[in-house]
Protein backbone atom coordinates (compact mmCIF):
# COMPACT_ATOMS: atom_id res chain seq x y z
CA UNK A 1 0.00 0.00 0.00
CA UNK A 2 1.27 3.49 -0.84
CA UNK A 3 0.42 6.55 1.27
CA UNK A 4 1.03 10.06 -0.06
CA UNK A 5 1.50 12.68 2.62
CA UNK A 6 -0.83 15.64 1.87
CA UNK A 7 1.61 18.36 2.99
CA UNK A 8 5.12 16.92 2.63
CA UNK A 9 6.76 15.44 -0.46
CA UNK A 10 6.94 11.94 0.98
CA UNK A 11 5.37 8.64 -0.02
CA UNK A 12 5.18 5.78 2.49
CA UNK A 13 5.16 2.21 1.21
CA UNK A 14 3.71 -0.32 3.65
CA UNK A 15 4.83 -3.83 2.75
CA UNK A 16 3.36 -7.03 4.12
CA UNK A 17 5.70 -10.02 4.04
CA UNK A 18 5.21 -13.58 5.20
CA UNK A 19 6.36 -14.47 8.71
CA UNK A 20 9.61 -13.40 10.19
CA UNK A 21 11.80 -16.47 10.38
CA UNK A 22 12.12 -16.31 14.18
CA UNK A 23 9.31 -16.59 16.72
CA UNK A 24 6.54 -17.77 14.39
CA UNK A 25 5.83 -20.75 16.67
CA UNK A 26 4.88 -18.53 19.62
CA UNK A 27 1.10 -18.74 20.21
CA UNK A 28 -1.04 -15.84 18.98
CA UNK A 29 1.68 -14.28 16.85
CA UNK A 30 0.54 -12.64 13.64
CA UNK A 31 1.57 -14.72 10.59
CA UNK A 32 2.97 -11.77 8.68
CA UNK A 33 5.53 -9.03 9.01
CA UNK A 34 4.79 -5.43 8.08
CA UNK A 35 7.64 -3.19 6.99
CA UNK A 36 7.54 0.43 5.90
CA UNK A 37 9.81 2.64 3.82
CA UNK A 38 9.53 6.22 2.66
CA UNK A 39 10.58 8.05 -0.48
CA UNK A 40 11.06 11.81 -0.53
CA UNK A 41 10.72 13.58 -3.88
CA UNK A 42 11.17 17.04 -5.38
CA UNK A 43 8.89 19.27 -7.49
CA UNK A 44 9.67 17.18 -10.59
CA UNK A 45 8.68 13.98 -8.69
CA UNK A 46 12.27 12.72 -8.80
CA UNK A 47 13.31 10.82 -5.65
CA UNK A 48 15.59 12.79 -3.33
CA UNK A 49 15.60 10.83 -0.06
CA UNK A 50 15.05 7.28 1.14
CA UNK A 51 14.16 6.22 4.66
CA UNK A 52 13.79 2.58 5.66
CA UNK A 53 12.70 0.80 8.81
CA UNK A 54 15.55 -1.36 10.10
CA UNK A 55 14.61 -3.31 13.25
CA UNK A 56 13.14 -0.41 15.19
CA UNK A 57 15.40 2.28 13.73
CA UNK A 58 14.86 4.55 10.76
CA UNK A 59 17.76 4.66 8.31
CA UNK A 60 18.09 7.63 5.95
CA UNK A 61 20.13 8.37 2.86
CA UNK A 62 19.95 11.13 0.23
CA UNK A 63 18.96 9.63 -3.14
CA UNK A 64 20.40 10.72 -6.53
CA UNK A 65 17.13 11.40 -8.42
CA UNK A 66 17.15 7.89 -9.90
CA UNK A 67 15.12 4.70 -9.58
CA UNK A 68 14.88 3.80 -5.91
CA UNK A 69 16.08 0.36 -4.85
CA UNK A 70 15.77 -1.17 -1.40
CA UNK A 71 17.59 -4.21 -0.02
CA UNK A 72 15.41 -6.48 2.10
CA UNK A 73 17.05 -8.82 4.57
CA UNK A 74 16.35 -12.55 4.41
CA UNK A 75 14.15 -13.95 7.17
CA UNK A 76 13.66 -10.79 9.22
CA UNK A 77 12.74 -8.37 6.42
CA UNK A 78 14.71 -5.40 7.67
CA UNK A 79 14.88 -2.84 4.87
CA UNK A 80 17.87 -0.71 3.94
CA UNK A 81 18.61 1.63 1.05
CA UNK A 82 20.42 -0.17 -1.79
CA UNK A 83 24.20 -0.23 -1.37
CA UNK A 84 24.17 1.06 2.20
CA UNK A 85 27.50 0.43 3.89
CA UNK A 86 26.79 -2.46 6.18
CA UNK A 87 29.22 -1.06 8.74
CA UNK A 88 26.84 1.92 9.05
CA UNK A 89 23.98 -0.24 10.33
CA UNK A 90 23.17 0.49 13.98
CA UNK A 91 24.80 -1.78 16.52
CA UNK A 92 23.88 -4.47 17.50
CA UNK A 93 21.40 -4.68 14.60
CA UNK A 94 24.02 -5.64 12.03
CA UNK A 95 23.86 -8.19 9.26
CA UNK A 96 26.57 -10.12 11.12
CA UNK A 97 24.27 -10.44 14.12
CA UNK A 98 21.23 -11.50 12.10
CA UNK A 99 23.27 -14.02 10.11
CA UNK A 100 24.49 -15.53 13.39
CA UNK A 101 20.85 -15.78 14.44
CA UNK A 102 20.11 -17.93 11.38
CA UNK A 103 22.69 -20.38 12.76
CA UNK A 104 22.16 -20.21 16.51
CA UNK A 105 18.42 -19.69 16.12
CA UNK A 106 17.94 -22.85 14.07
CA UNK A 107 15.85 -24.58 16.80
CA UNK A 108 13.53 -21.56 16.76
CA UNK A 109 13.24 -21.79 12.96
CA UNK A 110 12.42 -25.51 13.15
CA UNK A 111 9.76 -24.92 15.83
CA UNK A 112 8.23 -22.25 13.62
CA UNK A 113 7.96 -24.71 10.76
CA UNK A 114 5.67 -26.88 12.88
CA UNK A 115 3.05 -24.13 13.08
CA UNK A 116 3.62 -22.30 9.79
CA UNK A 117 5.49 -23.86 6.90
CA UNK A 118 8.48 -21.90 5.73
CA UNK A 119 12.19 -22.27 5.06
CA UNK A 120 14.05 -24.63 7.38
CA UNK A 121 17.29 -22.70 7.24
CA UNK A 122 19.29 -20.11 5.43
CA UNK A 123 21.27 -22.81 3.68
CA UNK A 124 24.04 -20.58 2.33
CA UNK A 125 27.09 -18.80 3.70
CA UNK A 126 27.56 -15.30 5.01
CA UNK A 127 28.63 -13.96 1.62
CA UNK A 128 25.28 -15.00 0.12
CA UNK A 129 23.41 -13.55 3.13
CA UNK A 130 24.85 -10.14 2.23
CA UNK A 131 23.89 -10.35 -1.45
CA UNK A 132 20.69 -8.68 -2.58
CA UNK A 133 20.22 -9.94 -6.12
CA UNK A 134 16.51 -10.79 -6.51
CA UNK A 135 14.65 -7.64 -7.56
CA UNK A 136 10.97 -7.39 -6.72
CA UNK A 137 9.08 -4.64 -8.52
CA UNK A 138 6.60 -3.06 -6.12
CA UNK A 139 4.43 -1.26 -8.68
CA UNK A 140 2.75 -4.55 -9.55
CA UNK A 141 2.00 -5.30 -5.89
CA UNK A 142 0.48 -2.06 -4.62
CA UNK A 143 -3.08 -2.83 -3.44
CA UNK A 144 -4.13 0.72 -2.64
CA UNK A 145 -2.90 4.31 -2.89
CA UNK A 146 -4.23 6.91 -0.47
CA UNK A 147 -3.47 10.50 0.44
CA UNK A 148 -3.63 11.22 4.15
CA UNK A 149 -1.49 12.36 7.04
CA UNK A 150 -2.78 9.60 9.33
CA UNK A 151 -3.20 6.32 7.41
CA UNK A 152 -3.78 4.06 10.43
CA UNK A 153 -7.51 3.48 9.86
CA UNK A 154 -6.98 2.61 6.19
CA UNK A 155 -3.99 0.39 6.98
CA UNK A 156 -6.13 -1.49 9.48
CA UNK A 157 -8.84 -1.93 6.83
CA UNK A 158 -6.37 -3.13 4.18
CA UNK A 159 -4.09 -5.28 6.38
CA UNK A 160 -6.60 -6.27 9.08
CA UNK A 161 -5.21 -7.64 12.31
CA UNK A 162 -1.84 -8.15 10.59
CA UNK A 163 -1.21 -4.40 10.75
CA UNK A 164 1.54 -3.59 13.26
CA UNK A 165 1.26 0.22 13.49
CA UNK A 166 4.90 1.14 12.86
CA UNK A 167 6.08 4.73 12.32
CA UNK A 168 3.83 6.58 9.89
CA UNK A 169 6.42 9.10 8.67
CA UNK A 170 10.14 9.66 9.07
JSON list of C-alpha atoms in Angstrom, two decimals:
[
{"chain": "A", "resi": 1, "resn": "UNK", "atom": "CA", "xyz": [0.00, 0.00, 0.00]},
{"chain": "A", "resi": 2, "resn": "UNK", "atom": "CA", "xyz": [1.27, 3.49, -0.84]},
{"chain": "A", "resi": 3, "resn": "UNK", "atom": "CA", "xyz": [0.42, 6.55, 1.27]},
{"chain": "A", "resi": 4, "resn": "UNK", "atom": "CA", "xyz": [1.03, 10.06, -0.06]},
{"chain": "A", "resi": 5, "resn": "UNK", "atom": "CA", "xyz": [1.50, 12.68, 2.62]},
{"chain": "A", "resi": 6, "resn": "UNK", "atom": "CA", "xyz": [-0.83, 15.64, 1.87]},
{"chain": "A", "resi": 7, "resn": "UNK", "atom": "CA", "xyz": [1.61, 18.36, 2.99]},
{"chain": "A", "resi": 8, "resn": "UNK", "atom": "CA", "xyz": [5.12, 16.92, 2.63]},
{"chain": "A", "resi": 9, "resn": "UNK", "atom": "CA", "xyz": [6.76, 15.44, -0.46]},
{"chain": "A", "resi": 10, "resn": "UNK", "atom": "CA", "xyz": [6.94, 11.94, 0.98]},
{"chain": "A", "resi": 11, "resn": "UNK", "atom": "CA", "xyz": [5.37, 8.64, -0.02]},
{"chain": "A", "resi": 12, "resn": "UNK", "atom": "CA", "xyz": [5.18, 5.78, 2.49]},
{"chain": "A", "resi": 13, "resn": "UNK", "atom": "CA", "xyz": [5.16, 2.21, 1.21]},
{"chain": "A", "resi": 14, "resn": "UNK", "atom": "CA", "xyz": [3.71, -0.32, 3.65]},
{"chain": "A", "resi": 15, "resn": "UNK", "atom": "CA", "xyz": [4.83, -3.83, 2.75]},
{"chain": "A", "resi": 16, "resn": "UNK", "atom": "CA", "xyz": [3.36, -7.03, 4.12]},
{"chain": "A", "resi": 17, "resn": "UNK", "atom": "CA", "xyz": [5.70, -10.02, 4.04]},
{"chain": "A", "resi": 18, "resn": "UNK", "atom": "CA", "xyz": [5.21, -13.58, 5.20]},
{"chain": "A", "resi": 19, "resn": "UNK", "atom": "CA", "xyz": [6.36, -14.47, 8.71]},
{"chain": "A", "resi": 20, "resn": "UNK", "atom": "CA", "xyz": [9.61, -13.40, 10.19]},
{"chain": "A", "resi": 21, "resn": "UNK", "atom": "CA", "xyz": [11.80, -16.47, 10.38]},
{"chain": "A", "resi": 22, "resn": "UNK", "atom": "CA", "xyz": [12.12, -16.31, 14.18]},
{"chain": "A", "resi": 23, "resn": "UNK", "atom": "CA", "xyz": [9.31, -16.59, 16.72]},
{"chain": "A", "resi": 24, "resn": "UNK", "atom": "CA", "xyz": [6.54, -17.77, 14.39]},
{"chain": "A", "resi": 25, "resn": "UNK", "atom": "CA", "xyz": [5.83, -20.75, 16.67]},
{"chain": "A", "resi": 26, "resn": "UNK", "atom": "CA", "xyz": [4.88, -18.53, 19.62]},
{"chain": "A", "resi": 27, "resn": "UNK", "atom": "CA", "xyz": [1.10, -18.74, 20.21]},
{"chain": "A", "resi": 28, "resn": "UNK", "atom": "CA", "xyz": [-1.04, -15.84, 18.98]},
{"chain": "A", "resi": 29, "resn": "UNK", "atom": "CA", "xyz": [1.68, -14.28, 16.85]},
{"chain": "A", "resi": 30, "resn": "UNK", "atom": "CA", "xyz": [0.54, -12.64, 13.64]},
{"chain": "A", "resi": 31, "resn": "UNK", "atom": "CA", "xyz": [1.57, -14.72, 10.59]},
{"chain": "A", "resi": 32, "resn": "UNK", "atom": "CA", "xyz": [2.97, -11.77, 8.68]},
{"chain": "A", "resi": 33, "resn": "UNK", "atom": "CA", "xyz": [5.53, -9.03, 9.01]},
{"chain": "A", "resi": 34, "resn": "UNK", "atom": "CA", "xyz": [4.79, -5.43, 8.08]},
{"chain": "A", "resi": 35, "resn": "UNK", "atom": "CA", "xyz": [7.64, -3.19, 6.99]},
{"chain": "A", "resi": 36, "resn": "UNK", "atom": "CA", "xyz": [7.54, 0.43, 5.90]},
{"chain": "A", "resi": 37, "resn": "UNK", "atom": "CA", "xyz": [9.81, 2.64, 3.82]},
{"chain": "A", "resi": 38, "resn": "UNK", "atom": "CA", "xyz": [9.53, 6.22, 2.66]},
{"chain": "A", "resi": 39, "resn": "UNK", "atom": "CA", "xyz": [10.58, 8.05, -0.48]},
{"chain": "A", "resi": 40, "resn": "UNK", "atom": "CA", "xyz": [11.06, 11.81, -0.53]},
{"chain": "A", "resi": 41, "resn": "UNK", "atom": "CA", "xyz": [10.72, 13.58, -3.88]},
{"chain": "A", "resi": 42, "resn": "UNK", "atom": "CA", "xyz": [11.17, 17.04, -5.38]},
{"chain": "A", "resi": 43, "resn": "UNK", "atom": "CA", "xyz": [8.89, 19.27, -7.49]},
{"chain": "A", "resi": 44, "resn": "UNK", "atom": "CA", "xyz": [9.67, 17.18, -10.59]},
{"chain": "A", "resi": 45, "resn": "UNK", "atom": "CA", "xyz": [8.68, 13.98, -8.69]},
{"chain": "A", "resi": 46, "resn": "UNK", "atom": "CA", "xyz": [12.27, 12.72, -8.80]},
{"chain": "A", "resi": 47, "resn": "UNK", "atom": "CA", "xyz": [13.31, 10.82, -5.65]},
{"chain": "A", "resi": 48, "resn": "UNK", "atom": "CA", "xyz": [15.59, 12.79, -3.33]},
{"chain": "A", "resi": 49, "resn": "UNK", "atom": "CA", "xyz": [15.60, 10.83, -0.06]},
{"chain": "A", "resi": 50, "resn": "UNK", "atom": "CA", "xyz": [15.05, 7.28, 1.14]},
{"chain": "A", "resi": 51, "resn": "UNK", "atom": "CA", "xyz": [14.16, 6.22, 4.66]},
{"chain": "A", "resi": 52, "resn": "UNK", "atom": "CA", "xyz": [13.79, 2.58, 5.66]},
{"chain": "A", "resi": 53, "resn": "UNK", "atom": "CA", "xyz": [12.70, 0.80, 8.81]},
{"chain": "A", "resi": 54, "resn": "UNK", "atom": "CA", "xyz": [15.55, -1.36, 10.10]},
{"chain": "A", "resi": 55, "resn": "UNK", "atom": "CA", "xyz": [14.61, -3.31, 13.25]},
{"chain": "A", "resi": 56, "resn": "UNK", "atom": "CA", "xyz": [13.14, -0.41, 15.19]},
{"chain": "A", "resi": 57, "resn": "UNK", "atom": "CA", "xyz": [15.40, 2.28, 13.73]},
{"chain": "A", "resi": 58, "resn": "UNK", "atom": "CA", "xyz": [14.86, 4.55, 10.76]},
{"chain": "A", "resi": 59, "resn": "UNK", "atom": "CA", "xyz": [17.76, 4.66, 8.31]},
{"chain": "A", "resi": 60, "resn": "UNK", "atom": "CA", "xyz": [18.09, 7.63, 5.95]},
{"chain": "A", "resi": 61, "resn": "UNK", "atom": "CA", "xyz": [20.13, 8.37, 2.86]},
{"chain": "A", "resi": 62, "resn": "UNK", "atom": "CA", "xyz": [19.95, 11.13, 0.23]},
{"chain": "A", "resi": 63, "resn": "UNK", "atom": "CA", "xyz": [18.96, 9.63, -3.14]},
{"chain": "A", "resi": 64, "resn": "UNK", "atom": "CA", "xyz": [20.40, 10.72, -6.53]},
{"chain": "A", "resi": 65, "resn": "UNK", "atom": "CA", "xyz": [17.13, 11.40, -8.42]},
{"chain": "A", "resi": 66, "resn": "UNK", "atom": "CA", "xyz": [17.15, 7.89, -9.90]},
{"chain": "A", "resi": 67, "resn": "UNK", "atom": "CA", "xyz": [15.12, 4.70, -9.58]},
{"chain": "A", "resi": 68, "resn": "UNK", "atom": "CA", "xyz": [14.88, 3.80, -5.91]},
{"chain": "A", "resi": 69, "resn": "UNK", "atom": "CA", "xyz": [16.08, 0.36, -4.85]},
{"chain": "A", "resi": 70, "resn": "UNK", "atom": "CA", "xyz": [15.77, -1.17, -1.40]},
{"chain": "A", "resi": 71, "resn": "UNK", "atom": "CA", "xyz": [17.59, -4.21, -0.02]},
{"chain": "A", "resi": 72, "resn": "UNK", "atom": "CA", "xyz": [15.41, -6.48, 2.10]},
{"chain": "A", "resi": 73, "resn": "UNK", "atom": "CA", "xyz": [17.05, -8.82, 4.57]},
{"chain": "A", "resi": 74, "resn": "UNK", "atom": "CA", "xyz": [16.35, -12.55, 4.41]},
{"chain": "A", "resi": 75, "resn": "UNK", "atom": "CA", "xyz": [14.15, -13.95, 7.17]},
{"chain": "A", "resi": 76, "resn": "UNK", "atom": "CA", "xyz": [13.66, -10.79, 9.22]},
{"chain": "A", "resi": 77, "resn": "UNK", "atom": "CA", "xyz": [12.74, -8.37, 6.42]},
{"chain": "A", "resi": 78, "resn": "UNK", "atom": "CA", "xyz": [14.71, -5.40, 7.67]},
{"chain": "A", "resi": 79, "resn": "UNK", "atom": "CA", "xyz": [14.88, -2.84, 4.87]},
{"chain": "A", "resi": 80, "resn": "UNK", "atom": "CA", "xyz": [17.87, -0.71, 3.94]},
{"chain": "A", "resi": 81, "resn": "UNK", "atom": "CA", "xyz": [18.61, 1.63, 1.05]},
{"chain": "A", "resi": 82, "resn": "UNK", "atom": "CA", "xyz": [20.42, -0.17, -1.79]},
{"chain": "A", "resi": 83, "resn": "UNK", "atom": "CA", "xyz": [24.20, -0.23, -1.37]},
{"chain": "A", "resi": 84, "resn": "UNK", "atom": "CA", "xyz": [24.17, 1.06, 2.20]},
{"chain": "A", "resi": 85, "resn": "UNK", "atom": "CA", "xyz": [27.50, 0.43, 3.89]},
{"chain": "A", "resi": 86, "resn": "UNK", "atom": "CA", "xyz": [26.79, -2.46, 6.18]},
{"chain": "A", "resi": 87, "resn": "UNK", "atom": "CA", "xyz": [29.22, -1.06, 8.74]},
{"chain": "A", "resi": 88, "resn": "UNK", "atom": "CA", "xyz": [26.84, 1.92, 9.05]},
{"chain": "A", "resi": 89, "resn": "UNK", "atom": "CA", "xyz": [23.98, -0.24, 10.33]},
{"chain": "A", "resi": 90, "resn": "UNK", "atom": "CA", "xyz": [23.17, 0.49, 13.98]},
{"chain": "A", "resi": 91, "resn": "UNK", "atom": "CA", "xyz": [24.80, -1.78, 16.52]},
{"chain": "A", "resi": 92, "resn": "UNK", "atom": "CA", "xyz": [23.88, -4.47, 17.50]},
{"chain": "A", "resi": 93, "resn": "UNK", "atom": "CA", "xyz": [21.40, -4.68, 14.60]},
{"chain": "A", "resi": 94, "resn": "UNK", "atom": "CA", "xyz": [24.02, -5.64, 12.03]},
{"chain": "A", "resi": 95, "resn": "UNK", "atom": "CA", "xyz": [23.86, -8.19, 9.26]},
{"chain": "A", "resi": 96, "resn": "UNK", "atom": "CA", "xyz": [26.57, -10.12, 11.12]},
{"chain": "A", "resi": 97, "resn": "UNK", "atom": "CA", "xyz": [24.27, -10.44, 14.12]},
{"chain": "A", "resi": 98, "resn": "UNK", "atom": "CA", "xyz": [21.23, -11.50, 12.10]},
{"chain": "A", "resi": 99, "resn": "UNK", "atom": "CA", "xyz": [23.27, -14.02, 10.11]},
{"chain": "A", "resi": 100, "resn": "UNK", "atom": "CA", "xyz": [24.49, -15.53, 13.39]},
{"chain": "A", "resi": 101, "resn": "UNK", "atom": "CA", "xyz": [20.85, -15.78, 14.44]},
{"chain": "A", "resi": 102, "resn": "UNK", "atom": "CA", "xyz": [20.11, -17.93, 11.38]},
{"chain": "A", "resi": 103, "resn": "UNK", "atom": "CA", "xyz": [22.69, -20.38, 12.76]},
{"chain": "A", "resi": 104, "resn": "UNK", "atom": "CA", "xyz": [22.16, -20.21, 16.51]},
{"chain": "A", "resi": 105, "resn": "UNK", "atom": "CA", "xyz": [18.42, -19.69, 16.12]},
{"chain": "A", "resi": 106, "resn": "UNK", "atom": "CA", "xyz": [17.94, -22.85, 14.07]},
{"chain": "A", "resi": 107, "resn": "UNK", "atom": "CA", "xyz": [15.85, -24.58, 16.80]},
{"chain": "A", "resi": 108, "resn": "UNK", "atom": "CA", "xyz": [13.53, -21.56, 16.76]},
{"chain": "A", "resi": 109, "resn": "UNK", "atom": "CA", "xyz": [13.24, -21.79, 12.96]},
{"chain": "A", "resi": 110, "resn": "UNK", "atom": "CA", "xyz": [12.42, -25.51, 13.15]},
{"chain": "A", "resi": 111, "resn": "UNK", "atom": "CA", "xyz": [9.76, -24.92, 15.83]},
{"chain": "A", "resi": 112, "resn": "UNK", "atom": "CA", "xyz": [8.23, -22.25, 13.62]},
{"chain": "A", "resi": 113, "resn": "UNK", "atom": "CA", "xyz": [7.96, -24.71, 10.76]},
{"chain": "A", "resi": 114, "resn": "UNK", "atom": "CA", "xyz": [5.67, -26.88, 12.88]},
{"chain": "A", "resi": 115, "resn": "UNK", "atom": "CA", "xyz": [3.05, -24.13, 13.08]},
{"chain": "A", "resi": 116, "resn": "UNK", "atom": "CA", "xyz": [3.62, -22.30, 9.79]},
{"chain": "A", "resi": 117, "resn": "UNK", "atom": "CA", "xyz": [5.49, -23.86, 6.90]},
{"chain": "A", "resi": 118, "resn": "UNK", "atom": "CA", "xyz": [8.48, -21.90, 5.73]},
{"chain": "A", "resi": 119, "resn": "UNK", "atom": "CA", "xyz": [12.19, -22.27, 5.06]},
{"chain": "A", "resi": 120, "resn": "UNK", "atom": "CA", "xyz": [14.05, -24.63, 7.38]},
{"chain": "A", "resi": 121, "resn": "UNK", "atom": "CA", "xyz": [17.29, -22.70, 7.24]},
{"chain": "A", "resi": 122, "resn": "UNK", "atom": "CA", "xyz": [19.29, -20.11, 5.43]},
{"chain": "A", "resi": 123, "resn": "UNK", "atom": "CA", "xyz": [21.27, -22.81, 3.68]},
{"chain": "A", "resi": 124, "resn": "UNK", "atom": "CA", "xyz": [24.04, -20.58, 2.33]},
{"chain": "A", "resi": 125, "resn": "UNK", "atom": "CA", "xyz": [27.09, -18.80, 3.70]},
{"chain": "A", "resi": 126, "resn": "UNK", "atom": "CA", "xyz": [27.56, -15.30, 5.01]},
{"chain": "A", "resi": 127, "resn": "UNK", "atom": "CA", "xyz": [28.63, -13.96, 1.62]},
{"chain": "A", "resi": 128, "resn": "UNK", "atom": "CA", "xyz": [25.28, -15.00, 0.12]},
{"chain": "A", "resi": 129, "resn": "UNK", "atom": "CA", "xyz": [23.41, -13.55, 3.13]},
{"chain": "A", "resi": 130, "resn": "UNK", "atom": "CA", "xyz": [24.85, -10.14, 2.23]},
{"chain": "A", "resi": 131, "resn": "UNK", "atom": "CA", "xyz": [23.89, -10.35, -1.45]},
{"chain": "A", "resi": 132, "resn": "UNK", "atom": "CA", "xyz": [20.69, -8.68, -2.58]},
{"chain": "A", "resi": 133, "resn": "UNK", "atom": "CA", "xyz": [20.22, -9.94, -6.12]},
{"chain": "A", "resi": 134, "resn": "UNK", "atom": "CA", "xyz": [16.51, -10.79, -6.51]},
{"chain": "A", "resi": 135, "resn": "UNK", "atom": "CA", "xyz": [14.65, -7.64, -7.56]},
{"chain": "A", "resi": 136, "resn": "UNK", "atom": "CA", "xyz": [10.97, -7.39, -6.72]},
{"chain": "A", "resi": 137, "resn": "UNK", "atom": "CA", "xyz": [9.08, -4.64, -8.52]},
{"chain": "A", "resi": 138, "resn": "UNK", "atom": "CA", "xyz": [6.60, -3.06, -6.12]},
{"chain": "A", "resi": 139, "resn": "UNK", "atom": "CA", "xyz": [4.43, -1.26, -8.68]},
{"chain": "A", "resi": 140, "resn": "UNK", "atom": "CA", "xyz": [2.75, -4.55, -9.55]},
{"chain": "A", "resi": 141, "resn": "UNK", "atom": "CA", "xyz": [2.00, -5.30, -5.89]},
{"chain": "A", "resi": 142, "resn": "UNK", "atom": "CA", "xyz": [0.48, -2.06, -4.62]},
{"chain": "A", "resi": 143, "resn": "UNK", "atom": "CA", "xyz": [-3.08, -2.83, -3.44]},
{"chain": "A", "resi": 144, "resn": "UNK", "atom": "CA", "xyz": [-4.13, 0.72, -2.64]},
{"chain": "A", "resi": 145, "resn": "UNK", "atom": "CA", "xyz": [-2.90, 4.31, -2.89]},
{"chain": "A", "resi": 146, "resn": "UNK", "atom": "CA", "xyz": [-4.23, 6.91, -0.47]},
{"chain": "A", "resi": 147, "resn": "UNK", "atom": "CA", "xyz": [-3.47, 10.50, 0.44]},
{"chain": "A", "resi": 148, "resn": "UNK", "atom": "CA", "xyz": [-3.63, 11.22, 4.15]},
{"chain": "A", "resi": 149, "resn": "UNK", "atom": "CA", "xyz": [-1.49, 12.36, 7.04]},
{"chain": "A", "resi": 150, "resn": "UNK", "atom": "CA", "xyz": [-2.78, 9.60, 9.33]},
{"chain": "A", "resi": 151, "resn": "UNK", "atom": "CA", "xyz": [-3.20, 6.32, 7.41]},
{"chain": "A", "resi": 152, "resn": "UNK", "atom": "CA", "xyz": [-3.78, 4.06, 10.43]},
{"chain": "A", "resi": 153, "resn": "UNK", "atom": "CA", "xyz": [-7.51, 3.48, 9.86]},
{"chain": "A", "resi": 154, "resn": "UNK", "atom": "CA", "xyz": [-6.98, 2.61, 6.19]},
{"chain": "A", "resi": 155, "resn": "UNK", "atom": "CA", "xyz": [-3.99, 0.39, 6.98]},
{"chain": "A", "resi": 156, "resn": "UNK", "atom": "CA", "xyz": [-6.13, -1.49, 9.48]},
{"chain": "A", "resi": 157, "resn": "UNK", "atom": "CA", "xyz": [-8.84, -1.93, 6.83]},
{"chain": "A", "resi": 158, "resn": "UNK", "atom": "CA", "xyz": [-6.37, -3.13, 4.18]},
{"chain": "A", "resi": 159, "resn": "UNK", "atom": "CA", "xyz": [-4.09, -5.28, 6.38]},
{"chain": "A", "resi": 160, "resn": "UNK", "atom": "CA", "xyz": [-6.60, -6.27, 9.08]},
{"chain": "A", "resi": 161, "resn": "UNK", "atom": "CA", "xyz": [-5.21, -7.64, 12.31]},
{"chain": "A", "resi": 162, "resn": "UNK", "atom": "CA", "xyz": [-1.84, -8.15, 10.59]},
{"chain": "A", "resi": 163, "resn": "UNK", "atom": "CA", "xyz": [-1.21, -4.40, 10.75]},
{"chain": "A", "resi": 164, "resn": "UNK", "atom": "CA", "xyz": [1.54, -3.59, 13.26]},
{"chain": "A", "resi": 165, "resn": "UNK", "atom": "CA", "xyz": [1.26, 0.22, 13.49]},
{"chain": "A", "resi": 166, "resn": "UNK", "atom": "CA", "xyz": [4.90, 1.14, 12.86]},
{"chain": "A", "resi": 167, "resn": "UNK", "atom": "CA", "xyz": [6.08, 4.73, 12.32]},
{"chain": "A", "resi": 168, "resn": "UNK", "atom": "CA", "xyz": [3.83, 6.58, 9.89]},
{"chain": "A", "resi": 169, "resn": "UNK", "atom": "CA", "xyz": [6.42, 9.10, 8.67]},
{"chain": "A", "resi": 170, "resn": "UNK", "atom": "CA", "xyz": [10.14, 9.66, 9.07]}
]
